[in-house]
XYZ file of C-alpha atoms in Angstrom:
696
model
C -42.107 -2.573 68.875
C -38.361 -2.567 68.585
C -38.513 -5.796 66.702
C -40.888 -4.085 64.153
C -38.599 -1.188 63.587
C -35.727 -3.556 62.986
C -37.608 -5.566 60.483
C -38.752 -2.437 58.698
C -35.160 -1.137 58.758
C -34.033 -4.465 57.384
C -36.522 -4.213 54.608
C -35.274 -0.717 53.785
C -31.809 -1.872 53.730
C -32.670 -4.877 51.474
C -34.603 -2.427 49.134
C -31.652 -0.209 49.010
C -29.298 -3.043 48.169
C -31.691 -4.154 45.327
C -31.601 -0.650 44.031
C -27.922 -0.328 44.102
C -27.695 -3.705 42.432
C -30.096 -2.528 39.653
C -28.219 0.616 39.221
C -24.891 -1.276 39.024
C -26.278 -3.497 36.359
C -27.545 -0.356 34.451
C -24.220 1.099 34.675
C -22.585 -2.039 33.416
C -24.948 -2.254 30.474
C -24.340 1.322 29.639
C -20.543 0.859 29.864
C -20.821 -2.278 27.700
C -22.817 -0.432 25.109
C -20.162 2.593 25.227
C -17.353 0.113 24.709
C -19.128 -1.405 21.856
C -19.763 2.008 20.194
C -16.147 3.004 20.734
C -14.720 -0.194 19.347
C -17.232 -0.189 16.252
C -18.738 -3.521 17.225
C -22.321 -4.641 16.564
C -24.194 -5.968 19.671
C -26.071 -8.526 17.562
C -25.214 -10.225 14.226
C -27.434 -12.793 12.374
C -26.597 -16.352 11.576
C -24.004 -16.765 14.301
C -23.537 -20.385 13.786
C -23.054 -20.117 10.019
C -20.567 -17.175 10.455
C -18.781 -19.174 13.126
C -18.207 -22.138 10.804
C -17.215 -20.225 7.799
C -14.803 -18.204 10.181
C -13.261 -21.557 11.564
C -12.959 -22.937 8.113
C -11.153 -19.827 6.652
C -8.780 -19.938 9.778
C -7.874 -23.600 8.988
C -7.307 -22.677 5.266
C -5.050 -19.807 6.160
C -3.076 -22.125 8.449
C -2.502 -24.668 5.791
C -1.888 -22.246 2.877
C 0.180 -19.883 5.010
C 2.614 -22.680 5.951
C 3.767 -22.852 2.395
C 3.807 -19.218 1.414
C 2.483 -15.805 2.339
C -1.263 -15.538 1.661
C -0.655 -12.419 -0.508
C 1.048 -14.616 -3.136
C -2.088 -16.791 -3.385
C -4.064 -13.552 -3.984
C -1.566 -12.409 -6.702
C -2.014 -15.750 -8.589
C -5.886 -15.529 -8.230
C -5.684 -11.910 -9.522
C -3.762 -13.029 -12.644
C -6.014 -16.217 -13.277
C -9.433 -14.359 -12.757
C -8.504 -11.351 -15.037
C -7.281 -13.621 -17.704
C -10.467 -15.487 -17.474
C -12.452 -12.264 -17.701
C -10.444 -11.281 -20.671
C -10.860 -14.443 -22.592
C -14.661 -14.462 -21.833
C -14.837 -10.922 -23.205
C -12.919 -11.897 -26.454
C -15.164 -14.902 -26.929
C -18.338 -12.563 -26.389
C -17.099 -10.205 -28.882
C -16.018 -12.516 -31.528
C -19.553 -14.098 -31.485
C -21.287 -10.463 -31.778
C -18.728 -9.581 -34.580
C -19.404 -12.800 -36.557
C -23.253 -12.203 -36.197
C -22.788 -8.753 -37.777
C -20.741 -10.229 -40.534
C -23.152 -12.911 -41.202
C -26.130 -10.444 -41.399
C -24.278 -8.121 -43.726
C -23.261 -10.817 -46.091
C -26.938 -12.281 -46.312
C -28.033 -8.882 -47.477
C -25.662 -8.781 -50.418
C -27.325 -7.197 -53.450
C -29.514 -4.931 -51.405
C -27.480 -1.832 -50.949
C -29.921 0.104 -48.691
C -30.428 -2.800 -46.417
C -26.727 -3.430 -46.062
C -26.268 0.244 -45.255
C -28.657 -0.003 -42.570
C -27.167 -3.095 -41.212
C -23.826 -1.566 -41.319
C -24.761 1.382 -39.470
C -27.627 0.530 -37.078
C -25.832 -2.577 -35.684
C -22.792 -0.534 -34.015
C -25.197 2.383 -33.352
C -27.336 0.002 -31.075
C -24.415 -1.475 -29.389
C -22.948 1.964 -28.834
C -26.132 3.423 -27.418
C -26.708 0.274 -25.230
C -23.178 0.445 -23.868
C -23.550 4.111 -22.893
C -27.009 3.797 -21.375
C -26.386 0.668 -19.375
C -23.031 1.886 -18.150
C -24.215 5.420 -17.290
C -27.387 4.132 -15.346
C -25.600 1.428 -13.459
C -22.443 3.652 -12.674
C -21.434 7.005 -14.128
C -17.798 6.615 -13.295
C -17.558 3.501 -15.783
C -17.051 5.594 -18.900
C -13.955 6.324 -20.489
C -10.577 4.429 -20.287
C -10.225 4.352 -16.490
C -6.447 4.591 -16.606
C -6.282 8.333 -15.473
C -8.335 7.455 -12.534
C -6.330 4.557 -11.439
C -3.169 6.603 -11.888
C -4.815 9.161 -9.430
C -5.649 6.419 -6.908
C -2.226 4.857 -7.107
C -0.832 8.427 -6.265
C -2.626 8.219 -3.003
C -5.858 9.820 -3.543
C -8.906 7.986 -2.261
C -11.547 7.358 -4.946
C -13.614 4.521 -3.724
C -16.441 4.953 -6.232
C -13.936 3.900 -9.118
C -13.287 0.551 -7.432
C -16.974 -0.336 -6.712
C -18.527 -3.644 -7.611
C -21.306 -1.918 -9.436
C -18.682 -0.126 -11.534
C -16.926 -3.502 -12.330
C -20.295 -4.848 -13.602
C -21.081 -1.867 -15.538
C -17.809 -1.450 -17.185
C -17.529 -5.015 -18.168
C -20.758 -5.338 -19.889
C -20.493 -1.829 -21.445
C -16.872 -2.706 -22.859
C -18.243 -5.869 -24.500
C -20.955 -3.728 -26.359
C -18.283 -1.164 -27.290
C -15.979 -3.828 -28.782
C -18.567 -5.535 -30.577
C -19.316 -2.481 -32.659
C -16.094 -3.369 -34.474
C -13.516 -1.324 -36.346
C -16.250 1.147 -37.213
C -15.962 2.739 -33.780
C -12.223 1.800 -33.747
C -11.877 1.445 -30.049
C -10.050 -1.020 -27.883
C -9.845 -2.599 -24.283
C -6.497 -2.222 -22.765
C -7.191 0.758 -20.755
C -10.681 -0.347 -19.368
C -9.310 -3.713 -18.669
C -6.497 -2.345 -16.528
C -9.305 -0.557 -14.510
C -11.267 -3.842 -14.403
C -8.038 -5.587 -12.992
C -7.555 -2.988 -10.351
C -11.163 -3.449 -9.278
C -10.728 -7.126 -9.010
C -7.545 -6.591 -7.094
C -9.253 -4.236 -4.518
C -11.624 -6.901 -3.634
C -8.856 -9.675 -3.431
C -6.912 -7.401 -1.190
C -9.822 -7.175 1.164
C -10.163 -11.081 1.114
C -6.523 -11.344 1.705
C -6.694 -9.034 4.611
C -9.420 -11.292 5.965
C -7.416 -14.473 5.632
C -4.320 -13.026 7.035
C -6.048 -11.689 10.176
C -3.718 -8.777 10.459
C -4.560 -5.431 8.543
C -1.353 -3.944 7.181
C -1.105 -0.236 6.254
C -1.341 0.628 2.502
C -1.428 -2.873 1.266
C -4.180 -1.914 -1.294
C -1.653 0.265 -3.133
C 0.743 -2.698 -3.841
C -2.225 -4.827 -4.991
C -3.355 -2.223 -7.342
C 0.066 -1.667 -8.817
C 0.143 -5.487 -9.510
C -3.229 -5.411 -10.794
C -2.343 -2.780 -13.611
C 0.509 -5.038 -14.795
C -1.947 -7.987 -14.783
C -4.537 -6.002 -16.997
C -2.079 -5.560 -19.863
C -0.738 -9.139 -19.436
C -4.171 -10.632 -19.547
C -5.076 -8.699 -22.650
C -2.338 -9.657 -24.892
C -0.342 -12.441 -22.969
C 2.653 -10.086 -22.600
C 3.778 -10.183 -18.830
C 6.897 -8.378 -19.401
C 5.669 -5.356 -21.012
C 2.698 -5.402 -18.674
C 4.957 -4.828 -15.805
C 6.911 -2.267 -17.635
C 3.509 -0.429 -18.365
C 2.676 -0.317 -14.766
C 6.066 1.049 -13.945
C 5.691 3.822 -16.548
C 2.291 4.847 -16.824
C 0.546 3.914 -13.461
C 3.014 4.349 -10.708
C 4.724 7.889 -9.946
C 6.759 6.136 -7.418
C 7.256 2.279 -7.985
C 8.620 0.236 -4.983
C 11.009 -2.427 -5.643
C 9.086 -4.703 -3.279
C 6.259 -4.689 -5.789
C 8.504 -5.986 -8.613
C 8.291 -9.678 -8.073
C 4.745 -9.689 -7.231
C 4.028 -7.807 -10.509
C 5.999 -10.419 -12.592
C 4.377 -13.280 -10.748
C 0.835 -12.123 -11.064
C 1.395 -11.031 -14.766
C 2.970 -14.459 -15.702
C -0.094 -16.170 -14.112
C -2.362 -14.044 -16.114
C -0.471 -14.444 -19.338
C -0.198 -18.169 -19.047
C -3.933 -18.497 -18.286
C -4.783 -16.468 -21.156
C -2.651 -18.480 -23.678
C -4.042 -21.746 -22.135
C -7.631 -20.707 -22.441
C -6.946 -19.613 -26.009
C -5.436 -22.959 -26.939
C -8.117 -25.042 -25.207
C -10.775 -23.099 -27.141
C -9.309 -23.986 -30.340
C -8.094 -20.378 -31.267
C -4.330 -21.421 -30.932
C -2.622 -24.840 -31.550
C -0.080 -24.057 -28.952
C 1.408 -21.505 -26.618
C 2.572 -18.700 -29.186
C 2.334 -15.076 -29.710
C -0.852 -13.471 -30.248
C 0.053 -11.881 -33.673
C 2.640 -14.375 -35.162
C 4.632 -13.050 -37.781
C 6.972 -14.719 -40.294
C 9.955 -12.278 -40.618
C 13.129 -13.424 -42.060
C 15.723 -14.365 -39.466
C 18.809 -14.826 -41.738
C 18.984 -11.051 -42.579
C 15.943 -9.215 -41.099
C 17.305 -5.676 -42.235
C 20.120 -4.181 -43.853
C 22.510 -2.397 -41.264
C 22.177 1.075 -42.879
C 18.325 0.709 -42.499
C 18.857 1.557 -38.843
C 18.974 5.158 -40.034
C 15.751 4.654 -41.746
C 14.160 3.375 -38.609
C 15.318 6.561 -36.853
C 13.696 8.667 -39.597
C 10.500 6.574 -38.990
C 10.693 7.384 -35.454
C 10.880 11.147 -36.283
C 7.787 10.814 -38.553
C 5.828 8.960 -35.761
C 6.824 11.530 -33.303
C 5.638 14.349 -35.391
C 2.273 12.626 -36.157
C 1.852 12.076 -32.610
C 2.168 15.828 -31.832
C -0.477 16.512 -34.241
C -2.696 13.866 -32.759
C -2.354 14.952 -29.336
C -2.856 18.519 -30.257
C -6.274 17.472 -31.897
C -7.067 15.381 -28.850
C -6.465 18.271 -26.301
C -8.439 20.600 -28.633
C -11.439 18.528 -28.869
C -11.538 17.949 -25.069
C -11.441 21.737 -24.602
C -14.108 22.162 -27.077
C -16.437 19.677 -25.432
C -15.881 21.446 -22.112
C -16.751 24.896 -23.461
C -19.477 24.361 -26.027
C -22.842 25.051 -24.366
C -24.819 22.627 -26.709
C -22.392 19.785 -26.084
C -22.349 20.355 -22.462
C -26.258 20.057 -22.375
C -26.397 16.991 -24.655
C -23.623 15.114 -22.756
C -25.355 16.075 -19.334
C -28.821 14.810 -20.376
C -28.605 12.720 -23.550
C -25.467 10.715 -23.444
C -26.838 7.742 -25.242
C -28.129 10.013 -28.075
C -24.866 11.666 -28.479
C -23.162 8.181 -28.848
C -25.699 7.185 -31.320
C -25.074 10.269 -33.490
C -21.427 9.988 -33.473
C -21.299 6.364 -34.141
C -23.916 6.687 -37.030
C -21.483 9.286 -38.547
C -18.409 6.929 -38.215
C -20.292 3.918 -39.421
C -21.691 5.968 -42.474
C -18.105 6.981 -43.547
C -16.808 3.502 -43.229
C -19.605 1.874 -45.218
C -17.711 -0.862 -47.552
C -19.664 0.104 -50.581
C -18.516 3.748 -50.399
C -15.410 5.379 -48.723
C -14.999 2.258 -46.487
C -13.522 0.215 -49.449
C -10.321 2.455 -49.312
C -10.131 1.979 -45.467
C -10.196 -1.715 -45.097
C -13.438 -1.356 -43.098
C -14.383 -5.078 -43.380
C -11.458 -6.113 -41.258
C -11.700 -6.386 -37.522
C -9.168 -4.823 -35.093
C -7.205 -8.028 -34.937
C -7.353 -8.518 -38.741
C -6.114 -4.937 -39.160
C -2.975 -5.516 -37.206
C -2.342 -8.942 -38.715
C -2.727 -7.661 -42.311
C -0.353 -4.644 -41.601
C 2.420 -6.872 -40.056
C 2.595 -9.074 -43.135
C 6.015 -9.331 -44.412
C 5.162 -9.443 -48.035
C 5.243 -6.349 -50.266
C 1.847 -5.305 -51.345
C 3.071 -3.728 -54.414
C 4.369 -6.823 -55.789
C 1.323 -9.013 -54.784
C -1.352 -6.476 -56.137
C -0.798 -7.902 -59.576
C -1.407 -11.538 -58.423
C -4.703 -12.590 -59.767
C -5.308 -15.296 -56.973
C -5.042 -12.657 -54.298
C -7.919 -10.579 -56.042
C -10.001 -13.763 -56.639
C -9.532 -15.188 -52.995
C -9.689 -12.107 -50.535
C -10.769 -14.326 -47.756
C -7.429 -16.124 -47.839
C -5.464 -13.136 -47.855
C -6.965 -10.445 -45.417
C -4.480 -7.936 -46.486
C -5.966 -7.903 -49.943
C -8.558 -5.429 -48.556
C -5.836 -2.832 -48.482
C -5.424 -2.979 -52.423
C -8.875 -2.744 -53.888
C -7.637 -0.670 -56.783
C -4.312 -2.299 -56.887
C -2.554 0.768 -55.139
C -1.868 0.335 -51.486
C -0.466 3.727 -51.118
C -3.827 5.363 -51.844
C -5.550 3.098 -49.368
C -3.068 3.493 -46.595
C -2.830 7.353 -47.066
C -6.709 7.658 -47.044
C -6.882 5.429 -43.852
C -4.340 7.578 -42.109
C -6.122 10.692 -42.928
C -9.650 9.511 -42.082
C -8.859 7.720 -38.987
C -7.064 10.693 -37.484
C -10.077 12.582 -37.030
C -12.367 9.632 -36.524
C -10.264 8.247 -33.573
C -10.050 11.851 -32.041
C -13.933 12.057 -32.249
C -14.488 8.594 -30.969
C -12.490 9.617 -27.886
C -15.291 11.798 -26.876
C -17.894 9.034 -26.556
C -19.224 8.549 -23.092
C -18.818 4.803 -22.829
C -16.213 2.351 -21.643
C -13.587 2.348 -24.086
C -9.668 1.834 -24.644
C -7.705 4.030 -26.779
C -4.241 2.223 -26.830
C -4.836 -0.493 -29.439
C -6.325 1.840 -32.041
C -3.187 4.170 -31.636
C -0.980 1.128 -31.936
C -2.798 0.079 -35.268
C -2.565 3.705 -36.547
C 1.196 3.652 -36.062
C 1.491 0.304 -37.879
C -0.242 1.718 -40.696
C 2.261 4.743 -40.699
C 5.083 2.294 -40.561
C 3.475 0.174 -43.291
C 3.034 3.088 -45.752
C 6.698 4.125 -44.949
C 7.983 0.516 -45.660
C 5.940 -0.001 -48.996
C 7.442 3.376 -50.075
C 10.947 2.487 -49.234
C 10.447 -0.900 -51.027
C 9.089 0.994 -54.004
C 12.125 3.189 -54.067
C 14.528 0.511 -53.557
C 12.884 -1.417 -56.600
C 13.922 -5.153 -55.945
C 15.615 -4.508 -52.570
C 19.072 -3.880 -51.251
C 21.982 -5.823 -52.546
C 24.596 -7.237 -50.546
C 27.205 -8.613 -52.957
C 25.429 -11.111 -55.282
C 22.468 -11.581 -52.733
C 19.466 -9.442 -52.829
C 17.831 -8.472 -49.476
C 14.258 -7.398 -49.929
C 12.660 -4.746 -47.954
C 10.247 -6.139 -45.339
C 7.427 -3.546 -44.752
C 6.108 -5.645 -41.727
C 9.143 -4.753 -39.780
C 8.463 -0.968 -40.480
C 4.873 -1.571 -39.456
C 5.785 -3.075 -36.169
C 8.327 -0.384 -35.616
C 5.863 2.385 -36.476
C 3.223 0.733 -34.094
C 5.564 0.841 -31.158
C 6.985 4.515 -31.931
C 3.674 5.992 -32.410
C 1.866 4.559 -29.431
C 4.998 5.175 -27.258
C 5.079 8.661 -28.339
C 1.251 9.316 -27.700
C 1.589 7.730 -24.113
C 5.084 8.848 -23.466
C 6.305 5.449 -22.713
C 8.819 2.876 -24.003
C 6.800 -0.230 -22.950
C 5.047 -0.389 -26.433
C 8.501 -1.363 -27.982
C 8.633 -4.449 -25.655
C 4.915 -4.988 -26.133
C 5.587 -5.204 -29.963
C 8.116 -7.834 -29.556
C 5.944 -9.943 -27.201
C 2.923 -9.764 -29.361
C 4.736 -10.932 -32.500
C 7.367 -13.089 -30.990
C 9.986 -11.355 -32.989
C 13.366 -10.494 -31.508
C 15.107 -9.802 -34.714
C 13.716 -6.173 -34.958
C 14.442 -5.392 -31.145
C 17.175 -2.743 -31.891
C 15.386 -0.830 -34.702
C 12.123 -0.837 -32.882
C 13.593 0.430 -29.548
C 15.526 3.131 -31.430
C 12.357 4.496 -33.220
C 10.397 4.373 -30.109
C 13.123 6.436 -28.423
C 13.288 9.022 -31.226
C 9.488 9.212 -31.281
C 9.438 9.743 -27.502
C 12.160 12.486 -27.583
C 10.186 14.553 -30.093
C 6.743 13.979 -28.432
C 8.215 14.947 -24.931
C 9.863 18.122 -26.130
C 8.309 21.352 -24.769
C 6.620 19.566 -21.843
C 3.732 18.317 -23.847
C 1.237 16.290 -21.892
C 0.652 12.773 -22.957
C -2.616 11.168 -23.839
C -3.459 10.147 -20.334
C -2.181 13.565 -18.893
C -4.610 15.279 -21.156
C -7.537 13.190 -19.914
C -6.490 13.774 -16.290
C -6.332 17.583 -16.876
C -9.804 17.506 -18.700
C -11.470 15.674 -15.904
C -9.613 17.893 -13.245
C -8.244 14.834 -11.454
C -5.832 15.572 -8.596
C -2.967 13.871 -10.322
C 0.105 16.018 -9.727
C 2.372 14.723 -12.526
C -0.226 15.424 -15.092
C -0.832 19.016 -13.648
C 2.961 19.685 -13.837
C 2.921 18.950 -17.518
C 0.494 21.657 -18.403
C 1.620 24.137 -15.723
C 5.440 23.974 -14.937
C 5.061 26.915 -12.403
C 3.438 24.285 -10.120
C 7.078 23.061 -9.430
C 7.704 26.245 -7.417
C 4.443 26.447 -5.359
C 5.118 26.396 -1.594
C 3.012 24.115 0.372
C 2.431 26.978 2.924
C 0.664 28.951 0.409
C -2.122 26.362 -0.254
C -2.055 24.500 2.989
C -5.144 24.826 5.304
C -3.834 26.094 8.842
C -6.728 24.560 10.557
C -7.246 21.096 11.646
C -7.420 18.836 14.768
C -4.803 19.661 17.439
C -4.426 18.296 20.981
C -2.636 19.970 23.963
C -0.542 17.709 26.074
C -2.841 18.584 28.995
C -6.043 17.743 27.005
C -8.710 15.893 28.893
C -11.521 13.472 27.763
C -13.855 16.222 26.554
C -11.278 17.635 24.206
C -10.325 14.318 22.993
C -13.965 13.251 22.489
C -14.360 16.339 20.356
C -11.369 15.796 18.135
C -12.411 12.257 17.597
C -15.902 13.474 16.500
C -14.635 16.062 14.114
C -11.841 14.454 12.302
C -11.002 10.822 10.790
C -7.114 11.113 10.948
C -5.021 8.219 12.251
C -2.413 10.561 13.649
C -3.308 13.497 15.812
C -0.632 16.241 16.371
C 0.210 17.158 19.959
C 1.279 20.594 20.889
C 2.661 22.165 24.228
C -0.252 24.651 24.428
C -2.749 25.907 21.820
C -1.120 29.385 21.924
C 2.489 28.344 21.434
C 1.736 25.366 19.050
C 5.082 23.784 19.693
C 4.962 20.399 18.153
C 5.754 17.599 20.645
C 4.780 14.634 18.523
C 1.690 12.595 17.406
C -0.615 10.155 18.966
C -2.573 7.283 17.226
C -6.397 7.480 17.051
C -6.727 4.000 18.720
C -4.644 5.296 21.703
C -7.157 8.016 22.279
C -10.050 5.583 22.133
C -8.313 3.452 24.764
C -7.786 6.639 26.782
C -11.476 7.359 26.690
C -12.422 3.892 27.828
C -10.259 3.978 30.893
C -11.371 7.470 31.975
C -15.057 6.776 31.760
C -16.853 6.901 35.224
C -13.758 7.904 37.000
C -13.918 10.839 39.536
C -10.333 11.795 38.931
C -9.975 12.668 35.316
C -6.485 12.161 33.996
C -4.841 14.158 31.310
C -3.480 12.946 28.041
C 0.206 13.057 28.879
C -0.587 10.893 32.034
C -1.723 7.914 30.185
C -0.635 7.979 26.484
C 2.778 7.959 25.080
C 3.527 10.914 22.551
C 5.487 9.627 19.728
C 8.152 11.917 18.217
C 7.783 13.036 14.559
C 10.864 12.103 12.430
C 9.858 13.846 9.332
C 8.802 17.264 9.359
C 8.206 19.766 6.510
C 8.912 23.485 6.043
C 6.181 25.953 4.659
C 8.690 26.548 1.857
C 8.500 22.860 0.677
C 6.777 22.582 -2.705
C 3.706 20.780 -3.313
C 5.489 18.395 -5.537
C 8.216 17.670 -2.914
C 5.592 17.084 -0.253
C 3.623 14.760 -2.657
C 6.911 12.735 -3.314
C 7.496 12.296 0.417
C 4.108 11.277 1.261
C 4.201 8.668 -1.600
C 7.631 7.320 -0.737
C 7.052 6.916 2.881
C 3.635 5.430 2.302
C 2.437 7.541 5.357
C -0.957 8.786 6.233
C 0.078 12.380 7.236
C 3.050 14.640 7.242
C 3.451 17.621 9.751
C 4.348 21.073 8.461
C 6.370 23.089 11.148
C 8.092 26.570 11.137
C 10.769 27.026 13.993
C 9.019 24.088 15.835
C 5.553 25.497 15.662
C 2.843 23.439 13.967
C 1.668 25.208 10.818
C -0.608 22.462 9.433
C -1.084 18.777 8.633
C -0.619 17.239 4.989
C -2.840 14.255 4.676
C -4.001 12.505 1.371
C -7.402 14.191 1.668
C -5.601 17.467 2.182
C -3.247 16.835 -0.745
C -6.382 15.899 -2.854
C -8.023 19.232 -2.028
C -4.827 21.108 -2.816
C -4.270 19.365 -6.094
C -7.986 20.046 -7.124
C -7.619 23.798 -6.359
C -4.513 23.884 -8.493
C -6.434 22.085 -11.345
C -9.360 24.472 -10.996
C -6.861 27.392 -11.352
C -5.633 26.101 -14.896
């Protein structure tokens, strides 16, 4: 009997042990699943062998390449090469589409109605296709993209503008827009800067994987470099591309990005020139718009004053253009009919506007006085010609052989002044109207050509007034209208964008250094006039119209924002932890916010700021406190880091934005007499600037 009881008790003990073991296994499994959730790891992934092989291969590549130089430099070079290849492929596609349009138009010679339909319906179809395709794939692909990239570089997170779908939609849509030709009169610089930043964002992710270590805010540096590469890959102009990135894109340019910008821009410009040479477009590595200005005496010394007057003229015209641009942006936002059309029938709106522009530029009507048969590149090349059109207009060979002299399109009646004046008058409102099209398009190159036309008209008039030129002793120095066209292009585009980089771009585009001083002077004078009175630039007006949270643009239109204290617009709420917080409070904070740094106060009543703690430390704290009987407090296991930079509620929004940008931090703490008033993060800064934009 005792043996039976002993056996039964043994079985019971053995069963209890099995139950305990099963319970321990369940606890271990639950603990493992909890750790996986806390560390954001997946318990199972497909193709483990393939992924392991790829990972090992990438590690070996990283070791070999990293022994030569940092992995980021390879990504910078790849950024320049890829962007240049995309630019060349786009130019090649657009050139074929333009030649097809010109061939079809020439085949219909003698049939006026058919030529009119060919001239209008071809760009109408391409513009409608560009609008419908880009809007259906990604609605964020319309427009230039420069205002959005500026906002991203200022620290605001806008992931939709850097997506892969946006890259594809903008690239295809931009090809269709450029293939519409000079009828629509739009360029590719702005969208290509946006495309370059999207490529840079993905290369930055690849660089992070190859490096194996994630550094804070490395994406911002890559995007700054990509902005410079975008300009360099369009024109083969690396120096002006870097200056453009400094002036337009970055409110605070870090010197550590200086060398990477030049390196990537040089790789992009060199690749673009090599591809152009291998395709047969260029015989050797040379400027994109090669000119033949005289180097013996390019301009008379007293002409420096005339170039300054040209700068004043370009600055005045830029003020008129910017006023018209701001007016039409406001009109579109307030007109109920246009609001309804642009919200439901964007492709129809594009087709109607382009049909109007194409009808006006029809070569057998008013278009013959606007050189409408010339492409964008031919327009600029003809305007930069160094010969005087007034003296060449009486040459019979020019009239009989217009194909050999593209600038002969400017003198159909033998009077270039009438053609240039009519071109400037018509293109002013046509360019303003084209800026409202909801399709991928750039606006810098048309403005550059418009300024060249202003300078050309000014130079031709000066050449006519001076008759045979300016005499220096016995030698005659003829006036070079092409030099004035180049100065006008740089001055007008610089005044419209409030930058000086167009002056350097003009020199790199043409390879001319003889006119460096007068071009820079004209650009400075035009900028001084355009910037007077806190007038917003072209890109500032777009940012304001789209209500983007870009503080420098908001300050242009509303200077009172300089004095807005951050305590007035700061949200006093937000995640806060006590020094004695336990696992429950910490878990609640982690579930309700995504900040990387959480402020720690003495007590919730006093809100005396003690410091901050990283989000990863809080996750580690929760792992160690799981399934423990004695729950420890935050101060027992985590080190609270002191806050070195604190803001006052009287600090202005502009100052807080500047500190956040310069420090490249994720958050700043606002305190008053040691008490926590709020936390300034980039999402919070975006909300504040959006509220300020809505109040304008």
